[in-house]
Short mmCIF file of C-alpha atoms in Angstrom, two decimals:
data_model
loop_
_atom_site.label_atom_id
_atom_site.label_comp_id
_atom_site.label_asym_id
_atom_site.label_seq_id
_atom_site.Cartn_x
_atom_site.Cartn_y
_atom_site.Cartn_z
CA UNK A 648 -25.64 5.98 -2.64
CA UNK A 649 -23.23 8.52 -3.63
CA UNK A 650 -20.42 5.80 -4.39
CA UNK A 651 -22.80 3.78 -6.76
CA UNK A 652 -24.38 6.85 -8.60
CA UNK A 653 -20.54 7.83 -9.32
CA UNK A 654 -19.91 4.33 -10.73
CA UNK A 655 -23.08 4.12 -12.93
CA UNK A 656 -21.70 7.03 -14.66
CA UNK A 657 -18.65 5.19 -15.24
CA UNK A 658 -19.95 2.64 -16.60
CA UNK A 659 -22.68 4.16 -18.77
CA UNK A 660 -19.67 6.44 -19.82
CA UNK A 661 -19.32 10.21 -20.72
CA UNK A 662 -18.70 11.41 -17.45
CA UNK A 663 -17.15 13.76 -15.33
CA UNK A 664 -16.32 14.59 -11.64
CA UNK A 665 -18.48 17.83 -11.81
CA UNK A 666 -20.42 17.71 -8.69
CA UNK A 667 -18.56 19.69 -5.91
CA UNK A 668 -18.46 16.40 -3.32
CA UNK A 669 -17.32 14.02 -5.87
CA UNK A 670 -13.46 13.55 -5.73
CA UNK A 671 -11.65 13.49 -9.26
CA UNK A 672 -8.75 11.13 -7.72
CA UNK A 673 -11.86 8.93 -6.90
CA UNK A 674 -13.25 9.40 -10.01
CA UNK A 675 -9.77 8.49 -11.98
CA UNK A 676 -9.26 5.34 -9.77
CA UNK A 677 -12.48 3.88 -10.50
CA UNK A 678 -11.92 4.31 -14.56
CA UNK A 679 -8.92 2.74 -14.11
CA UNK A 680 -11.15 -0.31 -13.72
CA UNK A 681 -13.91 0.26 -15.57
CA UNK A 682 -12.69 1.93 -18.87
CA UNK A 683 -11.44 -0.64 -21.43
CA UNK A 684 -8.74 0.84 -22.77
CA UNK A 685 -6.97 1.72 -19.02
CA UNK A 686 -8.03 -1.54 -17.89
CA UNK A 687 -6.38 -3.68 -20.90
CA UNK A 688 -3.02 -1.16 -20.28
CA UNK A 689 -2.95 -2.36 -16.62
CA UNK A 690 -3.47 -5.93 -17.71
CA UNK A 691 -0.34 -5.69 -19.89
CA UNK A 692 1.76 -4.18 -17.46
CA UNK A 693 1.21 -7.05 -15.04
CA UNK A 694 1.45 -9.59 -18.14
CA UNK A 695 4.43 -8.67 -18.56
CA UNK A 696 6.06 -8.64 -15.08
CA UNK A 697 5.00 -12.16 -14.30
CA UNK A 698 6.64 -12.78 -17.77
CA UNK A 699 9.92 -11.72 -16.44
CA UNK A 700 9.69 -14.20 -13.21
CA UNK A 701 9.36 -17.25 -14.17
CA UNK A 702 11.02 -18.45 -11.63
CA UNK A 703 7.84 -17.51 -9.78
CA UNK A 704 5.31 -19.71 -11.25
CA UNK A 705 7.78 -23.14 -12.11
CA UNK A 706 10.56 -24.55 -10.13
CA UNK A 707 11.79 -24.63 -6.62
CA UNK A 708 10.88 -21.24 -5.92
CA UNK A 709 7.55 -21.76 -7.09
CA UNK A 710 5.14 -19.00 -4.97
CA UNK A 711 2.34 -20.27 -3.27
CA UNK A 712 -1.21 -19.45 -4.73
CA UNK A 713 -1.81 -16.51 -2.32
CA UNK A 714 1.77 -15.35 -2.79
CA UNK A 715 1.54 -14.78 -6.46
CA UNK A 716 -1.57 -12.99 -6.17
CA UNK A 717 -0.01 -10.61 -3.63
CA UNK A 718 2.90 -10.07 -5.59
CA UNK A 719 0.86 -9.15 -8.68
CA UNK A 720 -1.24 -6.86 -6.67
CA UNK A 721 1.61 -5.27 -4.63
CA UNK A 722 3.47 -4.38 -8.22
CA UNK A 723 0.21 -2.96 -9.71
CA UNK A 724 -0.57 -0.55 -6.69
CA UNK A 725 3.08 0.80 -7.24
CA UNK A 726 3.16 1.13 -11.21
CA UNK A 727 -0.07 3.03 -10.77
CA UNK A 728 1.48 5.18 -8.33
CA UNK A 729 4.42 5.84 -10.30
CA UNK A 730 2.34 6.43 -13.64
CA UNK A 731 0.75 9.01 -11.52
CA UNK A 732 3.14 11.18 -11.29
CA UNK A 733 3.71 11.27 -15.07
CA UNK A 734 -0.42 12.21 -15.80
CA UNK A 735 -1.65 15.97 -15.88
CA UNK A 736 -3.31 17.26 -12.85
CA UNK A 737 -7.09 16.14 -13.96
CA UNK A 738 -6.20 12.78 -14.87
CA UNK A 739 -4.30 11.52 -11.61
CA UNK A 740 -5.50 9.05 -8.80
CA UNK A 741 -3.29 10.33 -5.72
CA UNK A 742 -3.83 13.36 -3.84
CA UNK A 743 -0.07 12.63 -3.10
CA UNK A 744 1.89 16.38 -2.32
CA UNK A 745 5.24 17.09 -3.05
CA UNK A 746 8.29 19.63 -1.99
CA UNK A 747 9.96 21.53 -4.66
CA UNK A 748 12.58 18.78 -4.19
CA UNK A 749 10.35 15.94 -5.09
CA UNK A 750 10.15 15.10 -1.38
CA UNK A 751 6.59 13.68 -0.79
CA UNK A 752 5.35 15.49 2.07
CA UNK A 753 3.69 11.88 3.43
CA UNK A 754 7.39 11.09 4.33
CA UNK A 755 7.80 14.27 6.14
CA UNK A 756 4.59 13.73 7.87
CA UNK A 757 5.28 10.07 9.19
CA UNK A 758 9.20 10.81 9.28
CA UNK A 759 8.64 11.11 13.41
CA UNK A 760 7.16 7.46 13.86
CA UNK A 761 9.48 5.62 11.46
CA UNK A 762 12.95 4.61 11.31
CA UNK A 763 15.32 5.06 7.98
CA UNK A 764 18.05 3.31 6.70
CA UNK A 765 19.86 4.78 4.47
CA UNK A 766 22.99 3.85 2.11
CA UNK A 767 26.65 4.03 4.25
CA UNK A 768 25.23 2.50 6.76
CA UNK A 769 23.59 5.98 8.00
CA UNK A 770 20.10 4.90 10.10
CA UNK A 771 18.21 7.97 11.23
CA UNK A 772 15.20 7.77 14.22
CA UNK A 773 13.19 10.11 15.86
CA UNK A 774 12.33 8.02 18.41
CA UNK A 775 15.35 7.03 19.48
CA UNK A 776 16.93 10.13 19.50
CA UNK A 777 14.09 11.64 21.47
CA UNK A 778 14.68 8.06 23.83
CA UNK A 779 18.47 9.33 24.19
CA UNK A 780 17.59 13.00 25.67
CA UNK A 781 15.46 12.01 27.87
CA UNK A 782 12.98 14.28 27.22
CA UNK A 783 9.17 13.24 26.52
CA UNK A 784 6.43 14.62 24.35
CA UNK A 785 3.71 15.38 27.64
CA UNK A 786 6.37 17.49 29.48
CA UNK A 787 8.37 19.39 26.63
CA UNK A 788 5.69 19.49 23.67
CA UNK A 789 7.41 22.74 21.96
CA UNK A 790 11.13 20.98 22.28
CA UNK A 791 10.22 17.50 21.08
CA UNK A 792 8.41 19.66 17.83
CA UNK A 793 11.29 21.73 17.21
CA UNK A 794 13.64 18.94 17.34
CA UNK A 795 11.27 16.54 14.86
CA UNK A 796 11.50 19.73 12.47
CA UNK A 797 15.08 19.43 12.83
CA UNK A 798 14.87 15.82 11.99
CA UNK A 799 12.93 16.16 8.56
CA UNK A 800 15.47 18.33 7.29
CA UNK A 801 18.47 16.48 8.08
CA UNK A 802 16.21 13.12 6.37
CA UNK A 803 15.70 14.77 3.80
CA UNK A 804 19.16 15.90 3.08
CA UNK A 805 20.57 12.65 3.41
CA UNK A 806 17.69 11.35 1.54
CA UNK A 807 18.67 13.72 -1.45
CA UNK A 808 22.69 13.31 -0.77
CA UNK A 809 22.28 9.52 -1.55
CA UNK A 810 19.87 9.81 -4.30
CA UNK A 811 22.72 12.50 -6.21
CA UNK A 812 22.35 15.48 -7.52
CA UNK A 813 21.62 14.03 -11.02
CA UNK A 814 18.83 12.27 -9.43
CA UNK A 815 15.63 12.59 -11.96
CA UNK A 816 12.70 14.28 -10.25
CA UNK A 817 10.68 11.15 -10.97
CA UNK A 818 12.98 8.78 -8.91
CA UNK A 819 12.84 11.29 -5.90
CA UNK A 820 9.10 11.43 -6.04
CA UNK A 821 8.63 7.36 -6.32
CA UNK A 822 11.73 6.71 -3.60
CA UNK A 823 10.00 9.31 -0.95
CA UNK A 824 6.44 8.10 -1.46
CA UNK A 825 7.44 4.59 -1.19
CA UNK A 826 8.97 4.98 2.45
CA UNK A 827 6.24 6.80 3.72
CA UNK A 828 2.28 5.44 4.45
CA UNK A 829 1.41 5.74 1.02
CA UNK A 830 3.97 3.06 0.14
CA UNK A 831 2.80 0.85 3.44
CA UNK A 832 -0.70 1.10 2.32
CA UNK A 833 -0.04 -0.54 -1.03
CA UNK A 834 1.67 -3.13 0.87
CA UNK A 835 -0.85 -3.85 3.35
CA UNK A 836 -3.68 -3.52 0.51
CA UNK A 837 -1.58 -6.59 -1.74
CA UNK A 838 -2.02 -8.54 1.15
CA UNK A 839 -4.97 -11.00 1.00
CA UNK A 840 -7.28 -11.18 4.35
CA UNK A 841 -9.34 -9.52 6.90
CA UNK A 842 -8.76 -6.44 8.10
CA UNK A 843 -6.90 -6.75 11.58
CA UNK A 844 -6.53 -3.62 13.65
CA UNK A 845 -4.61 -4.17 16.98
CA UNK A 846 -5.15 -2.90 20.44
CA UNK A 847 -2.18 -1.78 22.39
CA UNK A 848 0.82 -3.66 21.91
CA UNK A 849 4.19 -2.27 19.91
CA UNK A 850 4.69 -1.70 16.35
CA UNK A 851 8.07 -0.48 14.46
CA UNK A 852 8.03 1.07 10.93
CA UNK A 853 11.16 0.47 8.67
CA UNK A 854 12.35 1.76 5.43
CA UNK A 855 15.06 0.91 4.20
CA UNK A 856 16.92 2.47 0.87
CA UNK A 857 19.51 0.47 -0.87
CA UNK A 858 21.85 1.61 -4.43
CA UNK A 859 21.72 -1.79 -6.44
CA UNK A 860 23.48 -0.11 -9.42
CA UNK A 861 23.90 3.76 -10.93
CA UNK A 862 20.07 3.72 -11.86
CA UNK A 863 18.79 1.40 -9.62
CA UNK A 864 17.22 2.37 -6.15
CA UNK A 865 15.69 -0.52 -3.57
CA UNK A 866 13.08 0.46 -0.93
CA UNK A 867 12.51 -2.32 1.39
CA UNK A 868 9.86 -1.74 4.09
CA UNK A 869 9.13 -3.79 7.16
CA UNK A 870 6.24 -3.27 9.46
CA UNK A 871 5.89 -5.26 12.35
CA UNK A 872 3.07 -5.30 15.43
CA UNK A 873 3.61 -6.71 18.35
CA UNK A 874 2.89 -7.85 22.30
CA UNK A 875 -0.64 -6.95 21.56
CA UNK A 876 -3.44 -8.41 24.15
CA UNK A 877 -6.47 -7.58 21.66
CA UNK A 878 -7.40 -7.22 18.04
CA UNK A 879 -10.10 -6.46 15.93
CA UNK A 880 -10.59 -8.42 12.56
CA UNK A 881 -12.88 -6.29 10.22
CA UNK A 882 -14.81 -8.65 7.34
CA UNK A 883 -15.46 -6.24 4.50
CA UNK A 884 -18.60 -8.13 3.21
CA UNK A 885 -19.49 -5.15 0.71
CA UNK A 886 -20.20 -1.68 -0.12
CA UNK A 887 -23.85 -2.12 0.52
CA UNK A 888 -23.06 -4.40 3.46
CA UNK A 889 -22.55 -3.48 7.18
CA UNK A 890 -18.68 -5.06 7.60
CA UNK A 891 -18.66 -7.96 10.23
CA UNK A 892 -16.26 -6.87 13.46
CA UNK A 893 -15.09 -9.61 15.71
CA UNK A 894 -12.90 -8.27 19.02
CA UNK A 895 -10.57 -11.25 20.05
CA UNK A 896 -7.99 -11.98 22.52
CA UNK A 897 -4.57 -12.72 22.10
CA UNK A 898 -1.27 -14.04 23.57
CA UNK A 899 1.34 -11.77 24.01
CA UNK A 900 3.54 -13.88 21.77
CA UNK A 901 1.15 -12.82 18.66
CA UNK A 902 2.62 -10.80 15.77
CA UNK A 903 2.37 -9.26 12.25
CA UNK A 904 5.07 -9.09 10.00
CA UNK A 905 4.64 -7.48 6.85
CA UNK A 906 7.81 -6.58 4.27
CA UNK A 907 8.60 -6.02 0.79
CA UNK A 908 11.45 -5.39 -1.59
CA UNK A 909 10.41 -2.38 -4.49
CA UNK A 910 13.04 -1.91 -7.15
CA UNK A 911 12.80 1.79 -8.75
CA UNK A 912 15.49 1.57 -12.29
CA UNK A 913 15.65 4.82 -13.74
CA UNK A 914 15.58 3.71 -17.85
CA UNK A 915 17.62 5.47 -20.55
CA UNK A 916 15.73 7.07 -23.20
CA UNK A 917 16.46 4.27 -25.70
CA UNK A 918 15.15 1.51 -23.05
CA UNK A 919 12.02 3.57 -21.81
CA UNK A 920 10.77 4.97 -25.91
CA UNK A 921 11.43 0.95 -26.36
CA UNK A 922 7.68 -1.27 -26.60
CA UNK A 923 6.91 -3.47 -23.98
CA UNK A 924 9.80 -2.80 -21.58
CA UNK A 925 9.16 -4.61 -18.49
CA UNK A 926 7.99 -2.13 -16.13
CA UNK A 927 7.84 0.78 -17.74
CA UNK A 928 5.59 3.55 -16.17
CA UNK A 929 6.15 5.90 -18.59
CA UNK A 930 7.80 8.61 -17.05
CA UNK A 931 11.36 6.73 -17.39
CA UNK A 932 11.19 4.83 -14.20
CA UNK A 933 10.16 0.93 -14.06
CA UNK A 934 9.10 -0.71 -11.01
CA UNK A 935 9.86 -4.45 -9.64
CA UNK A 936 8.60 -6.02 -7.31
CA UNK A 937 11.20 -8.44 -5.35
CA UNK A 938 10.20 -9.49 -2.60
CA UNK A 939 7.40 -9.73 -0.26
CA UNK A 940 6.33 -11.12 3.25
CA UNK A 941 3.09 -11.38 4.58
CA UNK A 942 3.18 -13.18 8.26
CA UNK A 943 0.47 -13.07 10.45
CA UNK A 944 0.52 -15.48 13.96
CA UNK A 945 -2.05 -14.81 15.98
CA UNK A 946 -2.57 -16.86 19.10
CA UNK A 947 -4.89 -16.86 21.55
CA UNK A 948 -4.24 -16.63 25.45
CA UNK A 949 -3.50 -20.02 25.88
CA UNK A 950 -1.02 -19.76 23.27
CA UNK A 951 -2.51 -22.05 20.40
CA UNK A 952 -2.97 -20.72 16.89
CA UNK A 953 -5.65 -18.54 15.93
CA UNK A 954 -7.05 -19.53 12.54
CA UNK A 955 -9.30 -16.62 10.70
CA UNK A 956 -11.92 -17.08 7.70
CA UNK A 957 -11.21 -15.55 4.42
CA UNK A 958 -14.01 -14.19 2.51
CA UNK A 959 -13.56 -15.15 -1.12
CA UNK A 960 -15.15 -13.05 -3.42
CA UNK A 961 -15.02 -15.33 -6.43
CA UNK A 962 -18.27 -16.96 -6.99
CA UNK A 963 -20.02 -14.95 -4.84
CA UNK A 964 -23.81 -13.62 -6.42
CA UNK A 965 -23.05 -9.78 -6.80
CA UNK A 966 -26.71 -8.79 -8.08
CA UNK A 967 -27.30 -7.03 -5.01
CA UNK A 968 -23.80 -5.08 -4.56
CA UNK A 969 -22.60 -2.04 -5.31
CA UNK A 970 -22.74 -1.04 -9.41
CA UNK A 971 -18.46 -0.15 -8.40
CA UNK A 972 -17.88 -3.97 -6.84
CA UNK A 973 -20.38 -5.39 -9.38
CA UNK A 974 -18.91 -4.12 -12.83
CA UNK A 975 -15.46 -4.87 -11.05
CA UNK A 976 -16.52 -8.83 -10.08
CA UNK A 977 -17.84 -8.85 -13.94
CA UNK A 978 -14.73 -7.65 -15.27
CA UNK A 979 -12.45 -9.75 -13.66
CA UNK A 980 -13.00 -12.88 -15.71
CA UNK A 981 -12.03 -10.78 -18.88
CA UNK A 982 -8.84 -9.81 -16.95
CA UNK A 983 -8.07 -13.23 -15.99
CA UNK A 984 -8.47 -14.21 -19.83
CA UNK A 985 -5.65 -11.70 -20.95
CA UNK A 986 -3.30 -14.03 -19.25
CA UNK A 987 -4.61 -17.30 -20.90
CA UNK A 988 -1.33 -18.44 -22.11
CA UNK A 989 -0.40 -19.86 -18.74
CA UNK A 990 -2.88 -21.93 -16.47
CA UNK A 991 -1.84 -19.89 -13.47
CA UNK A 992 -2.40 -16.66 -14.44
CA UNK A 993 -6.04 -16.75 -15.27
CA UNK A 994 -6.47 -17.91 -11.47
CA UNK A 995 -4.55 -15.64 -9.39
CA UNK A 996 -4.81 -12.67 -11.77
CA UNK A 997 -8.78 -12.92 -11.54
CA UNK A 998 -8.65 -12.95 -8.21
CA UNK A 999 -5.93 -9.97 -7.87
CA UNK A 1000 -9.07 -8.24 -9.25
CA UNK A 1001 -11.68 -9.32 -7.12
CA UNK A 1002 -9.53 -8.54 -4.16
CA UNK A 1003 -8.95 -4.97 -5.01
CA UNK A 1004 -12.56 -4.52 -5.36
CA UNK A 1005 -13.50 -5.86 -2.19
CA UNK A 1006 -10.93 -3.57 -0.55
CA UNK A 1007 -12.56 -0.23 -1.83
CA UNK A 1008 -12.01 2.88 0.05
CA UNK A 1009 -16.10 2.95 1.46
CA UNK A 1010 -15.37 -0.27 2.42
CA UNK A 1011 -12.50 0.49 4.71
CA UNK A 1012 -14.06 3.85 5.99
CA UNK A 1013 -17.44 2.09 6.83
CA UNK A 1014 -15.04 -0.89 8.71
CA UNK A 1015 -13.35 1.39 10.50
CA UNK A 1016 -16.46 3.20 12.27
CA UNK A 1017 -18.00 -0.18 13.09
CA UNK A 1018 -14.52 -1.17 14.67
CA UNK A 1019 -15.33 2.41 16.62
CA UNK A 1020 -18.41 1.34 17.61
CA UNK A 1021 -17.68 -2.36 18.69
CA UNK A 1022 -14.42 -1.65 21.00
CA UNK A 1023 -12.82 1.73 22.25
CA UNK A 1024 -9.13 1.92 21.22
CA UNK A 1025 -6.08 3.41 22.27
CA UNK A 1026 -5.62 6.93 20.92
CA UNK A 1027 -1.88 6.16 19.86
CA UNK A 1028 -2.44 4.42 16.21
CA UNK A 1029 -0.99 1.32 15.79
CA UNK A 1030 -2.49 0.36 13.17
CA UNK A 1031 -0.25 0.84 10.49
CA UNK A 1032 -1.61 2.66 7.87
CA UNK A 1033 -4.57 5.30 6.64
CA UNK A 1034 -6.09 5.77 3.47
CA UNK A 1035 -4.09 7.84 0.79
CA UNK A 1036 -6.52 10.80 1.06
CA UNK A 1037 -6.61 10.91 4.54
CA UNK A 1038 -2.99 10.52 5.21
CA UNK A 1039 -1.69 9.87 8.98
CA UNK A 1040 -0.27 12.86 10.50
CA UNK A 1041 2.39 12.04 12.39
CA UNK A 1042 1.97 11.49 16.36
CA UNK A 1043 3.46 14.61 17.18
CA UNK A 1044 1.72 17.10 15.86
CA UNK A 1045 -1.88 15.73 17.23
#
């Protein structure tokens, strides 16, 4: 009730995050949608990336239907996030914290559960070094903390050292936040489908940071889940829906591989004042996408596929949804007709949209308890990610 009062005032316009429960992040993200001007900004932004890869739309690297539209959604998540950090306090959608450094303290508080590689071939992990003591977490609590405080510092040293001391405080703040959760979750959010949580089973968490040139930074993440027996897949029908939670079982051999490729280009101040310069954020940075893999093979005990159903949004009835996912679903046809010039874009642009909407915070909290209710998990996450306002600690430090 609370999430659709919030969005009536959206859309009837004039107002303000006053009431001491509503969030002004919350607030902000929601207008990003629903206010024209900020909508049509976000529109051109995305215009104008696809316009820069043609390559993906015509040719033999041609993208599949439901790679496009992950692309598309993967790069908007991140220019939002970066045009964040250039917006004053009232106006921004993150709670996202960072050091006086720029350091995003999201990477300090998932630095003891992920692995870093960073340029010359230096590859820093907590777990491993904790593997090579010998020493374990149940049995020497206060020396496995002290040495994971040891280990943020000397990541984010190296972190800095490879950035320069030149680096702009911008590119520090984008470059941390993308290899922590915050940068997963906009990964795992571009990516079309259920909701799968896993049971058990492995997972390793990669970030990798790569100099392509003097101004240009590449953070390529890779997330992958593994030698699980059990899964839960999580249908978000709606906000006013109770989500659908199926537990199934599955074949050792079952995985989930999820990766991308973010280019951060710091501009100079001729190429950033310039109009229409691909990727611009504003603040001097532009973001690419370049790459991204979404692999899921699921197989049940006996080893044969497992095949899930995809809700599709489009040309569902939203009468009876939320005023948030309704004004979104009506919306998304005028988004779809910004990028009219090309056949392809009004299809997978729409839907971009529709997705997005269906993948609303309430959405995910709500799936999440009825996952909760339906089958008991492990306590260790493995998961992958948690929303950006209610960020993952880190194992360690409960």
């Amino acid at each position: 009730a609370e999430a659709e009062a919030e969005a009536e005032a959206d859309l009837e316009g004039g107002a303000t995050p006053s009431a001491p429960s509503r969030s002004p992040t919350r607030f902000n993200q929601r207008r990003l949608y629903t206010d024209d001007e900020r909508r049509q900004a976000a529109i051109d932004v995305s215009r104008r990336h696809l316009e820069e890869h043609q390559d993906w739309l015509f040719g033999p690297l041609a993208l599949s239907a439901q790679e496009l539209r992950a692309r598309i959604a993967l790069h908007h998540h991140v220019y939002v996030d970066v045009e964040d950090l250039g917006l004053p306090t009232g106006q921004r959608r993150s709670d996202d914290t960072f050091t006086e450094q720029g350091v995003s303290h999201q990477l300090l508080l998932d630095a003891g559960r992920s692995d870093f590689i960073l340029p010359g071939g230096l590859e820093l992990s907590f777990r491993q070094e904790v593997e090579a003591t010998g020493t374990s977490l149940e049995q020497h609590s206060l020396e496995v903390e002290h040495m994971l405080r040891a280990f943020e510092d000397r990541l984010v040293t190296a972190l800095l050292r490879c950035l320069g001391s030149g680096a702009p405080f911008v590119l520090v703040q984008a470059i941390s936040r993308a290899m922590s959760q915050s940068g997963m979750a906009n990964l795992e959010r571009a990516c079309q489908g259920p909701q799968i949580v896993v049971s058990g089973g492995e997972q390793s968490l990669r970030y990798e940071l790569v100099q392509v040139s003097t101004r240009a930074w590449e953070v390529r993440t890779t997330l992958r889940k593994y030698r699980f027996e059990q899964f839960v897949v999580v249908d978000e029908a709606g906000l006013d829906e109770p989500a659908k939670v199926e537990v199934m079982e599955s074949h050792l051999d079952s995985q989930i591989l999820r990766s991308c490729a973010v280019l951060f280009e710091v501009l100079p101040d001729s190429d950033s004042a310039a109009e229409g310069r691909q990727g611009d954020s504003g603040v001097g940075l532009a973001v690419d996408v370049r790459g991204l893999v979404d692999r899921v093979e699921l197989l049940d005990r006996s080893g044969r596929p497992i095949r899930l159903e995809v809700s599709e949004l489009a040309g569902e009835d939203h009468s009876e949804r939320g005023a948030w996912k309704a004004a979104l679903g009506r919306r998304a046809v005028a988004f779809a007709q910004c990028f009219a010039a090309r056949e392809p874009f009004r299809v997978y642009a729409g839907d971009m949209v529709s997705k997005a909407a269906a993948r609303c915070r309430f959405c995910r909290r709500r799936a999440r308890g009825a996952v909760d209710s339906a089958v008991q998990l492990p306590r260790r996450m493995v998961s992958g990610i948690e929303e950006g306002d209610a960020c993952m600690r880190a194992p360690l430090r409960g």
